[in-house]
Amino acid sequence: MAGTTLLDIKGVQTYYGNIRALNGVDVTVKQGEIVALIGANGAGKSTLMMTIFGAPRARAGTITFAGTDITQMPTHEIARMRIAQSPEGRRIFPRMTVMENLQMGASLDNLQHYDEDVEKVFTLFPRLKERIAQRGGTLSGGEQQMLSIGRALMARPKLLLLDEPSLGLAPLIVKQIFDAIRELNRTQGLTVFLVEQNAFGALRLANRGYVMVNGNVTMSGTGKELLADPEVRAAYLEGGHH
Ligand SMILES: Nc1ncnc2c1ncn2[C@@H]1O[C@H](COP(=O)(O)OP(=O)(O)O)[C@@H](O)[C@H]1O
Ligand SMILES: [Mg+2]
């Protein structure tokens, strides 16, 4: 299946009222890839992530997942196509325990391997196991991010969407999160589409990347190519915190 296009975004335009936030975006993610979308605050990265789930809905263009046109599909049906996300700001359930948060991520189809899936999450993030009965809201930012990713994994996704997993976290924790994503991709072949302002970390992790400016994709290439590109370096890497 390597090389097959899993997610195909073509000419997508998304509006907030009369304001166009995405101006015809083309992005593809192939089976088994890690793809990063980088860009400044307000570029439209989160809007693209949310448009994949149909909220907000694309007003033009098409989004195809595993060969199925999902552009107009209801959001809960899109989730059942086995696309899972860790949204910006993590959005775990603060009053629920770690275990209960993970339960919320499991779909009814997967209950027969629930214990196995929880164990996989704990192997990936041992800190969550140590905090199994702790309420989500009392976890550190890094632990909440781990929980948010763990919850998404409970759905056994074919595609994992991550919106700014490194935001606000200390460098050591960011490394742990990125290492875990790399590990998931390497050992389970999980396909990942990641949005980041941390361009350096994201492009090092990713096979390929896209640069978004004001609702347009302005550049694309392998992670290595973009890291070496003078324009990318000047805009996103020089003087930035790596
Ligand atoms: N709910 C919303 N209502 C109106 N405008 C929004 C909303 N969410 C985002 N925007 C606008 O859309 C643009 C893209 O935002 P966003 O996708 O959040 O960017 P990024 O994730 O790259 O920081 C920005 O101009 C932002 O102000
Ligand atoms: Mg955002």
PDB file of C-alpha atoms and ligand atoms in Angstrom:
ATOM      1  CA  MET A   1       0.000   0.000   0.000  1.00  0.00           C
ATOM      2  CA  ALA A   2       3.040   2.308   0.257  1.00  0.00           C
ATOM      3  CA  GLY A   3       2.741   5.198  -2.148  1.00  0.00           C
ATOM      4  CA  THR A   4      -1.063   5.058  -2.324  1.00  0.00           C
ATOM      5  CA  THR A   5      -2.729   8.413  -1.708  1.00  0.00           C
ATOM      6  CA  LEU A   6      -4.713   8.212   1.528  1.00  0.00           C
ATOM      7  CA  LEU A   7      -5.843  11.827   1.867  1.00  0.00           C
ATOM      8  CA  ASP A   8      -6.315  14.014  -1.192  1.00  0.00           C
ATOM      9  CA  ILE A   9      -7.269  17.649  -0.682  1.00  0.00           C
ATOM     10  CA  LYS A  10      -7.930  19.498  -3.926  1.00  0.00           C
ATOM     11  CA  GLY A  11      -8.780  23.148  -4.435  1.00  0.00           C
ATOM     12  CA  VAL A  12     -10.345  23.498  -1.000  1.00  0.00           C
ATOM     13  CA  GLN A  13     -11.837  26.849  -0.073  1.00  0.00           C
ATOM     14  CA  THR A  14     -13.186  27.438   3.423  1.00  0.00           C
ATOM     15  CA  TYR A  15     -14.940  30.558   4.675  1.00  0.00           C
ATOM     16  CA  TYR A  16     -15.864  32.052   8.024  1.00  0.00           C
ATOM     17  CA  GLY A  17     -18.917  34.041   7.034  1.00  0.00           C
ATOM     18  CA  ASN A  18     -17.763  36.093   4.058  1.00  0.00           C
ATOM     19  CA  ILE A  19     -14.096  35.840   4.945  1.00  0.00           C
ATOM     20  CA  ARG A  20     -12.172  33.250   2.984  1.00  0.00           C
ATOM     21  CA  ALA A  21      -9.639  31.472   5.195  1.00  0.00           C
ATOM     22  CA  LEU A  22      -8.492  28.841   2.648  1.00  0.00           C
ATOM     23  CA  ASN A  23      -8.026  29.971  -0.958  1.00  0.00           C
ATOM     24  CA  GLY A  24      -7.927  26.698  -2.871  1.00  0.00           C
ATOM     25  CA  VAL A  25      -5.598  24.373  -1.001  1.00  0.00           C
ATOM     26  CA  ASP A  26      -4.031  21.241  -2.506  1.00  0.00           C
ATOM     27  CA  VAL A  27      -2.421  18.749  -0.111  1.00  0.00           C
ATOM     28  CA  THR A  28      -1.891  15.010  -0.426  1.00  0.00           C
ATOM     29  CA  VAL A  29      -0.896  12.514   2.234  1.00  0.00           C
ATOM     30  CA  LYS A  30       0.202   9.053   1.134  1.00  0.00           C
ATOM     31  CA  GLN A  31      -0.218   5.851   3.058  1.00  0.00           C
ATOM     32  CA  GLY A  32       2.588   5.475   5.621  1.00  0.00           C
ATOM     33  CA  GLU A  33       3.837   9.058   5.406  1.00  0.00           C
ATOM     34  CA  ILE A  34       4.343  11.724   8.018  1.00  0.00           C
ATOM     35  CA  VAL A  35       3.387  15.034   6.395  1.00  0.00           C
ATOM     36  CA  ALA A  36       3.842  18.398   8.108  1.00  0.00           C
ATOM     37  CA  LEU A  37       2.006  21.624   7.404  1.00  0.00           C
ATOM     38  CA  ILE A  38       3.890  24.631   8.711  1.00  0.00           C
ATOM     39  CA  GLY A  39       3.023  28.311   8.726  1.00  0.00           C
ATOM     40  CA  ALA A  40       2.658  31.358  10.919  1.00  0.00           C
ATOM     41  CA  ASN A  41      -0.154  31.978  13.375  1.00  0.00           C
ATOM     42  CA  GLY A  42      -3.363  32.716  11.454  1.00  0.00           C
ATOM     43  CA  ALA A  43      -2.182  31.118   8.183  1.00  0.00           C
ATOM     44  CA  GLY A  44      -5.142  28.705   8.098  1.00  0.00           C
ATOM     45  CA  LYS A  45      -3.536  25.499   9.363  1.00  0.00           C
ATOM     46  CA  SER A  46      -6.201  24.672  11.944  1.00  0.00           C
ATOM     47  CA  THR A  47      -8.918  25.625   9.482  1.00  0.00           C
ATOM     48  CA  LEU A  48      -7.598  23.009   7.068  1.00  0.00           C
ATOM     49  CA  MET A  49      -7.529  20.367   9.825  1.00  0.00           C
ATOM     50  CA  MET A  50     -11.091  21.188  10.835  1.00  0.00           C
ATOM     51  CA  THR A  51     -12.265  21.295   7.229  1.00  0.00           C
ATOM     52  CA  ILE A  52     -11.152  17.667   6.833  1.00  0.00           C
ATOM     53  CA  PHE A  53     -13.766  16.849   9.503  1.00  0.00           C
ATOM     54  CA  GLY A  54     -16.356  19.048   7.835  1.00  0.00           C
ATOM     55  CA  ALA A  55     -16.562  21.749  10.518  1.00  0.00           C
ATOM     56  CA  PRO A  56     -16.311  24.258   8.948  1.00  0.00           C
ATOM     57  CA  ARG A  57     -17.356  22.701   5.660  1.00  0.00           C
ATOM     58  CA  ALA A  58     -15.368  23.290   2.447  1.00  0.00           C
ATOM     59  CA  ARG A  59     -17.283  25.658   0.164  1.00  0.00           C
ATOM     60  CA  ALA A  60     -15.307  24.576  -2.900  1.00  0.00           C
ATOM     61  CA  GLY A  61     -12.944  21.753  -3.773  1.00  0.00           C
ATOM     62  CA  THR A  62     -12.896  18.106  -2.749  1.00  0.00           C
ATOM     63  CA  ILE A  63     -11.500  16.027   0.092  1.00  0.00           C
ATOM     64  CA  THR A  64     -11.024  12.346  -0.661  1.00  0.00           C
ATOM     65  CA  PHE A  65     -10.037   9.786   1.957  1.00  0.00           C
ATOM     66  CA  ALA A  66      -9.056   6.236   0.995  1.00  0.00           C
ATOM     67  CA  GLY A  67     -10.828   6.731  -2.316  1.00  0.00           C
ATOM     68  CA  THR A  68     -14.095   8.027  -0.800  1.00  0.00           C
ATOM     69  CA  ASP A  69     -15.257  11.608  -1.292  1.00  0.00           C
ATOM     70  CA  ILE A  70     -15.817  12.895   2.257  1.00  0.00           C
ATOM     71  CA  THR A  71     -16.288  16.568   1.370  1.00  0.00           C
ATOM     72  CA  GLN A  72     -19.985  16.592   2.297  1.00  0.00           C
ATOM     73  CA  MET A  73     -20.000  13.657   4.708  1.00  0.00           C
ATOM     74  CA  PRO A  74     -21.371  14.337   8.228  1.00  0.00           C
ATOM     75  CA  THR A  75     -18.575  14.758  10.788  1.00  0.00           C
ATOM     76  CA  HIS A  76     -19.448  11.637  12.809  1.00  0.00           C
ATOM     77  CA  GLU A  77     -19.308   9.555   9.641  1.00  0.00           C
ATOM     78  CA  ILE A  78     -15.913  11.019   8.759  1.00  0.00           C
ATOM     79  CA  ALA A  79     -14.644   9.888  12.175  1.00  0.00           C
ATOM     80  CA  ARG A  80     -15.961   6.391  11.411  1.00  0.00           C
ATOM     81  CA  MET A  81     -13.756   6.320   8.302  1.00  0.00           C
ATOM     82  CA  ARG A  82     -10.975   5.958  10.921  1.00  0.00           C
ATOM     83  CA  ILE A  83      -9.622   9.478  10.816  1.00  0.00           C
ATOM     84  CA  ALA A  84      -8.722  10.607  14.351  1.00  0.00           C
ATOM     85  CA  GLN A  85      -7.422  13.900  15.597  1.00  0.00           C
ATOM     86  CA  SER A  86      -5.694  15.566  18.460  1.00  0.00           C
ATOM     87  CA  PRO A  87      -7.063  19.100  18.075  1.00  0.00           C
ATOM     88  CA  GLU A  88      -5.287  22.358  18.864  1.00  0.00           C
ATOM     89  CA  GLY A  89      -5.278  22.921  22.624  1.00  0.00           C
ATOM     90  CA  ARG A  90      -5.591  19.116  23.235  1.00  0.00           C
ATOM     91  CA  ARG A  91      -9.253  19.295  24.432  1.00  0.00           C
ATOM     92  CA  ILE A  92      -9.123  16.339  26.757  1.00  0.00           C
ATOM     93  CA  PHE A  93     -12.007  15.947  29.238  1.00  0.00           C
ATOM     94  CA  PRO A  94     -10.637  17.716  32.349  1.00  0.00           C
ATOM     95  CA  ARG A  95     -12.950  16.126  34.925  1.00  0.00           C
ATOM     96  CA  MET A  96     -12.525  12.596  33.617  1.00  0.00           C
ATOM     97  CA  THR A  97      -9.633  10.363  34.610  1.00  0.00           C
ATOM     98  CA  VAL A  98      -6.903   9.304  32.206  1.00  0.00           C
ATOM     99  CA  MET A  99      -8.609   5.927  31.811  1.00  0.00           C
ATOM    100  CA  GLU A 100     -12.026   7.495  31.166  1.00  0.00           C
ATOM    101  CA  ASN A 101     -10.529   9.834  28.567  1.00  0.00           C
ATOM    102  CA  LEU A 102      -9.056   6.844  26.747  1.00  0.00           C
ATOM    103  CA  GLN A 103     -12.423   5.070  26.926  1.00  0.00           C
ATOM    104  CA  MET A 104     -14.011   8.054  25.204  1.00  0.00           C
ATOM    105  CA  GLY A 105     -11.651   7.564  22.257  1.00  0.00           C
ATOM    106  CA  ALA A 106     -12.522   3.913  21.697  1.00  0.00           C
ATOM    107  CA  SER A 107     -15.199   3.319  19.115  1.00  0.00           C
ATOM    108  CA  LEU A 108     -17.835   0.616  19.581  1.00  0.00           C
ATOM    109  CA  ASP A 109     -16.286  -1.364  16.725  1.00  0.00           C
ATOM    110  CA  ASN A 110     -13.058  -1.729  18.705  1.00  0.00           C
ATOM    111  CA  LEU A 111     -14.325  -2.866  22.097  1.00  0.00           C
ATOM    112  CA  GLN A 112     -13.107  -6.441  21.582  1.00  0.00           C
ATOM    113  CA  HIS A 113      -9.482  -5.254  21.542  1.00  0.00           C
ATOM    114  CA  TYR A 114      -9.966  -2.467  24.076  1.00  0.00           C
ATOM    115  CA  ASP A 115      -7.488  -3.851  26.667  1.00  0.00           C
ATOM    116  CA  GLU A 116      -4.851  -4.412  24.010  1.00  0.00           C
ATOM    117  CA  ASP A 117      -5.300  -0.870  22.669  1.00  0.00           C
ATOM    118  CA  VAL A 118      -5.027   0.681  26.158  1.00  0.00           C
ATOM    119  CA  GLU A 119      -1.835  -1.309  26.746  1.00  0.00           C
ATOM    120  CA  LYS A 120      -0.403   0.010  23.470  1.00  0.00           C
ATOM    121  CA  VAL A 121      -1.064   3.590  24.560  1.00  0.00           C
ATOM    122  CA  PHE A 122       0.615   2.922  27.929  1.00  0.00           C
ATOM    123  CA  THR A 123       3.629   1.352  26.210  1.00  0.00           C
ATOM    124  CA  LEU A 124       3.949   4.464  24.063  1.00  0.00           C
ATOM    125  CA  PHE A 125       3.378   6.864  26.980  1.00  0.00           C
ATOM    126  CA  PRO A 126       4.322   5.143  30.281  1.00  0.00           C
ATOM    127  CA  ARG A 127       3.558   8.368  32.159  1.00  0.00           C
ATOM    128  CA  LEU A 128      -0.111   7.954  31.395  1.00  0.00           C
ATOM    129  CA  LYS A 129      -0.115   4.540  33.044  1.00  0.00           C
ATOM    130  CA  GLU A 130       1.360   6.053  36.209  1.00  0.00           C
ATOM    131  CA  ARG A 131      -1.493   8.572  36.203  1.00  0.00           C
ATOM    132  CA  ILE A 132      -4.292   6.234  35.210  1.00  0.00           C
ATOM    133  CA  ALA A 133      -6.782   7.432  37.874  1.00  0.00           C
ATOM    134  CA  GLN A 134      -5.794  11.109  37.774  1.00  0.00           C
ATOM    135  CA  ARG A 135      -8.198  13.654  36.314  1.00  0.00           C
ATOM    136  CA  GLY A 136      -7.225  15.007  32.914  1.00  0.00           C
ATOM    137  CA  GLY A 137      -7.377  18.629  34.032  1.00  0.00           C
ATOM    138  CA  THR A 138      -4.697  18.071  36.677  1.00  0.00           C
ATOM    139  CA  LEU A 139      -2.137  16.666  34.216  1.00  0.00           C
ATOM    140  CA  SER A 140       0.793  18.748  32.953  1.00  0.00           C
ATOM    141  CA  GLY A 141       0.571  20.167  29.427  1.00  0.00           C
ATOM    142  CA  GLY A 142       2.817  17.418  28.066  1.00  0.00           C
ATOM    143  CA  GLU A 143       0.785  14.701  29.758  1.00  0.00           C
ATOM    144  CA  GLN A 144      -2.418  16.202  28.387  1.00  0.00           C
ATOM    145  CA  GLN A 145      -0.899  16.094  24.908  1.00  0.00           C
ATOM    146  CA  MET A 146       0.041  12.442  25.419  1.00  0.00           C
ATOM    147  CA  LEU A 147      -3.516  11.752  26.558  1.00  0.00           C
ATOM    148  CA  SER A 148      -4.970  13.583  23.583  1.00  0.00           C
ATOM    149  CA  ILE A 149      -2.857  11.495  21.183  1.00  0.00           C
ATOM    150  CA  GLY A 150      -3.591   8.322  23.170  1.00  0.00           C
ATOM    151  CA  ARG A 151      -7.315   8.995  23.006  1.00  0.00           C
ATOM    152  CA  ALA A 152      -7.085   9.478  19.231  1.00  0.00           C
ATOM    153  CA  LEU A 153      -5.171   6.194  18.893  1.00  0.00           C
ATOM    154  CA  MET A 154      -7.940   4.309  20.708  1.00  0.00           C
ATOM    155  CA  ALA A 155     -10.018   4.720  17.538  1.00  0.00           C
ATOM    156  CA  ARG A 156      -7.403   2.660  15.642  1.00  0.00           C
ATOM    157  CA  PRO A 157      -7.043   5.412  13.049  1.00  0.00           C
ATOM    158  CA  LYS A 158      -5.755   4.968   9.522  1.00  0.00           C
ATOM    159  CA  LEU A 159      -4.903   8.653   9.568  1.00  0.00           C
ATOM    160  CA  LEU A 160      -3.899  10.648  12.640  1.00  0.00           C
ATOM    161  CA  LEU A 161      -4.294  14.438  12.491  1.00  0.00           C
ATOM    162  CA  LEU A 162      -2.281  16.435  15.007  1.00  0.00           C
ATOM    163  CA  ASP A 163      -2.778  20.169  15.441  1.00  0.00           C
ATOM    164  CA  GLU A 164       0.211  21.804  17.157  1.00  0.00           C
ATOM    165  CA  PRO A 165       1.176  18.922  19.448  1.00  0.00           C
ATOM    166  CA  SER A 166       4.282  20.820  20.622  1.00  0.00           C
ATOM    167  CA  LEU A 167       2.564  24.111  21.469  1.00  0.00           C
ATOM    168  CA  GLY A 168       3.609  25.479  24.851  1.00  0.00           C
ATOM    169  CA  LEU A 169       5.640  22.420  25.853  1.00  0.00           C
ATOM    170  CA  ALA A 170       9.220  22.272  27.145  1.00  0.00           C
ATOM    171  CA  PRO A 171      11.811  21.033  24.602  1.00  0.00           C
ATOM    172  CA  LEU A 172      12.360  17.725  26.378  1.00  0.00           C
ATOM    173  CA  ILE A 173       8.630  16.947  26.327  1.00  0.00           C
ATOM    174  CA  VAL A 174       8.377  18.019  22.685  1.00  0.00           C
ATOM    175  CA  LYS A 175      11.122  15.521  21.891  1.00  0.00           C
ATOM    176  CA  GLN A 176       9.210  12.754  23.690  1.00  0.00           C
ATOM    177  CA  ILE A 177       6.033  13.548  21.756  1.00  0.00           C
ATOM    178  CA  PHE A 178       7.819  13.705  18.393  1.00  0.00           C
ATOM    179  CA  ASP A 179       9.720  10.482  19.178  1.00  0.00           C
ATOM    180  CA  ALA A 180       6.406   8.778  19.952  1.00  0.00           C
ATOM    181  CA  ILE A 181       4.928   9.943  16.624  1.00  0.00           C
ATOM    182  CA  ARG A 182       8.000   8.664  14.768  1.00  0.00           C
ATOM    183  CA  GLU A 183       7.731   5.349  16.631  1.00  0.00           C
ATOM    184  CA  LEU A 184       4.037   4.941  15.744  1.00  0.00           C
ATOM    185  CA  ASN A 185       4.827   5.599  12.114  1.00  0.00           C
ATOM    186  CA  ARG A 186       7.841   3.289  12.017  1.00  0.00           C
ATOM    187  CA  THR A 187       6.434   0.318  13.913  1.00  0.00           C
ATOM    188  CA  GLN A 188       2.749   0.477  12.965  1.00  0.00           C
ATOM    189  CA  GLY A 189       2.963   2.285   9.658  1.00  0.00           C
ATOM    190  CA  LEU A 190       0.543   4.896  10.970  1.00  0.00           C
ATOM    191  CA  THR A 191      -0.033   7.786   8.556  1.00  0.00           C
ATOM    192  CA  VAL A 192       0.252  11.187  10.228  1.00  0.00           C
ATOM    193  CA  PHE A 193      -0.700  14.683   9.097  1.00  0.00           C
ATOM    194  CA  LEU A 194       0.712  17.222  11.489  1.00  0.00           C
ATOM    195  CA  VAL A 195       0.231  20.967  11.784  1.00  0.00           C
ATOM    196  CA  GLU A 196       2.983  22.906  13.531  1.00  0.00           C
ATOM    197  CA  GLN A 197       4.385  26.351  14.170  1.00  0.00           C
ATOM    198  CA  ASN A 198       7.505  24.501  15.356  1.00  0.00           C
ATOM    199  CA  ALA A 199       8.809  24.241  11.795  1.00  0.00           C
ATOM    200  CA  PHE A 200      12.189  22.828  12.683  1.00  0.00           C
ATOM    201  CA  GLY A 201      10.869  19.912  14.736  1.00  0.00           C
ATOM    202  CA  ALA A 202       8.024  19.184  12.350  1.00  0.00           C
ATOM    203  CA  LEU A 203      10.157  19.185   9.190  1.00  0.00           C
ATOM    204  CA  ARG A 204      12.758  16.963  10.811  1.00  0.00           C
ATOM    205  CA  LEU A 205      10.038  14.490  11.732  1.00  0.00           C
ATOM    206  CA  ALA A 206       8.170  14.601   8.430  1.00  0.00           C
ATOM    207  CA  ASN A 207       8.802  12.832   5.134  1.00  0.00           C
ATOM    208  CA  ARG A 208       7.219  15.772   3.318  1.00  0.00           C
ATOM    209  CA  GLY A 209       6.001  19.202   4.199  1.00  0.00           C
ATOM    210  CA  TYR A 210       3.851  22.089   3.009  1.00  0.00           C
ATOM    211  CA  VAL A 211       4.161  25.768   3.834  1.00  0.00           C
ATOM    212  CA  MET A 212       0.959  27.767   4.249  1.00  0.00           C
ATOM    213  CA  VAL A 213       0.749  31.563   4.016  1.00  0.00           C
ATOM    214  CA  ASN A 214      -2.572  33.434   4.290  1.00  0.00           C
ATOM    215  CA  GLY A 215      -4.708  30.469   3.281  1.00  0.00           C
ATOM    216  CA  ASN A 216      -2.481  29.391   0.372  1.00  0.00           C
ATOM    217  CA  VAL A 217       0.050  26.594   0.100  1.00  0.00           C
ATOM    218  CA  THR A 218       3.130  28.413  -1.158  1.00  0.00           C
ATOM    219  CA  MET A 219       5.749  25.661  -1.059  1.00  0.00           C
ATOM    220  CA  SER A 220       6.090  21.928  -0.707  1.00  0.00           C
ATOM    221  CA  GLY A 221       8.889  19.385  -0.682  1.00  0.00           C
ATOM    222  CA  THR A 222      10.561  16.751   1.412  1.00  0.00           C
ATOM    223  CA  GLY A 223      11.271  17.652   5.019  1.00  0.00           C
ATOM    224  CA  LYS A 224      14.961  17.866   4.147  1.00  0.00           C
ATOM    225  CA  GLU A 225      14.383  20.139   1.143  1.00  0.00           C
ATOM    226  CA  LEU A 226      12.244  22.558   3.126  1.00  0.00           C
ATOM    227  CA  LEU A 227      14.705  22.616   6.042  1.00  0.00           C
ATOM    228  CA  ALA A 228      17.445  23.596   3.583  1.00  0.00           C
ATOM    229  CA  ASP A 229      15.345  26.132   1.654  1.00  0.00           C
ATOM    230  CA  PRO A 230      16.585  29.715   2.174  1.00  0.00           C
ATOM    231  CA  GLU A 231      13.065  31.193   2.181  1.00  0.00           C
ATOM    232  CA  VAL A 232      11.833  28.665   4.723  1.00  0.00           C
ATOM    233  CA  ARG A 233      14.921  29.217   6.826  1.00  0.00           C
ATOM    234  CA  ALA A 234      14.493  32.981   6.794  1.00  0.00           C
ATOM    235  CA  ALA A 235      10.766  32.911   7.553  1.00  0.00           C
ATOM    236  CA  TYR A 236      10.430  30.015   9.987  1.00  0.00           C
ATOM    237  CA  LEU A 237      13.786  28.784  11.260  1.00  0.00           C
ATOM    238  CA  GLU A 238      16.274  31.609  11.800  1.00  0.00           C
ATOM    239  CA  GLY A 239      16.217  32.869  15.339  1.00  0.00           C
ATOM    240  CA  GLY A 240      13.245  30.653  16.084  1.00  0.00           C
ATOM    241  CA  HIS A 241      13.317  28.427  19.140  1.00  0.00           C
ATOM    242  CA  HIS A 242      14.207  24.950  17.950  1.00  0.00           C
TER     243      HIS A 242
HETATM  244  N1  LIG B   1     -14.161  30.565  14.175  1.00  0.00           N
HETATM  245  C1  LIG B   1     -13.624  31.517  13.406  1.00  0.00           C
HETATM  246  N2  LIG B   1     -14.369  32.567  12.994  1.00  0.00           N
HETATM  247  C2  LIG B   1     -13.842  33.520  12.195  1.00  0.00           C
HETATM  248  N3  LIG B   1     -12.579  33.550  11.756  1.00  0.00           N
HETATM  249  C3  LIG B   1     -11.780  32.528  12.149  1.00  0.00           C
HETATM  250  C4  LIG B   1     -12.253  31.468  12.996  1.00  0.00           C
HETATM  251  N4  LIG B   1     -11.237  30.606  13.203  1.00  0.00           N
HETATM  252  C5  LIG B   1     -10.182  31.108  12.538  1.00  0.00           C
HETATM  253  N5  LIG B   1     -10.499  32.256  11.898  1.00  0.00           N
HETATM  254  C6  LIG B   1      -9.601  33.062  11.051  1.00  0.00           C
HETATM  255  O1  LIG B   1      -9.151  32.259   9.991  1.00  0.00           O
HETATM  256  C7  LIG B   1      -7.767  32.496   9.728  1.00  0.00           C
HETATM  257  C8  LIG B   1      -6.993  31.198   9.871  1.00  0.00           C
HETATM  258  O2  LIG B   1      -7.010  30.776  11.235  1.00  0.00           O
HETATM  259  P1  LIG B   1      -6.441  29.388  11.713  1.00  0.00           P
HETATM  260  O3  LIG B   1      -6.879  28.337  10.778  1.00  0.00           O
HETATM  261  O4  LIG B   1      -6.790  29.230  13.137  1.00  0.00           O
HETATM  262  O5  LIG B   1      -4.868  29.626  11.547  1.00  0.00           O
HETATM  263  P2  LIG B   1      -3.625  28.822  12.162  1.00  0.00           P
HETATM  264  O6  LIG B   1      -4.130  27.523  12.707  1.00  0.00           O
HETATM  265  O7  LIG B   1      -2.684  28.672  11.009  1.00  0.00           O
HETATM  266  O8  LIG B   1      -3.056  29.693  13.233  1.00  0.00           O
HETATM  267  C9  LIG B   1      -7.349  33.582  10.703  1.00  0.00           C
HETATM  268  O9  LIG B   1      -7.434  34.804  10.042  1.00  0.00           O
HETATM  269  C10 LIG B   1      -8.357  33.488  11.800  1.00  0.00           C
HETATM  270  O10 LIG B   1      -8.539  34.714  12.443  1.00  0.00           O
HETATM  271 MG    MG B   2      -3.981  26.750  14.602  1.00  0.00          MG
END
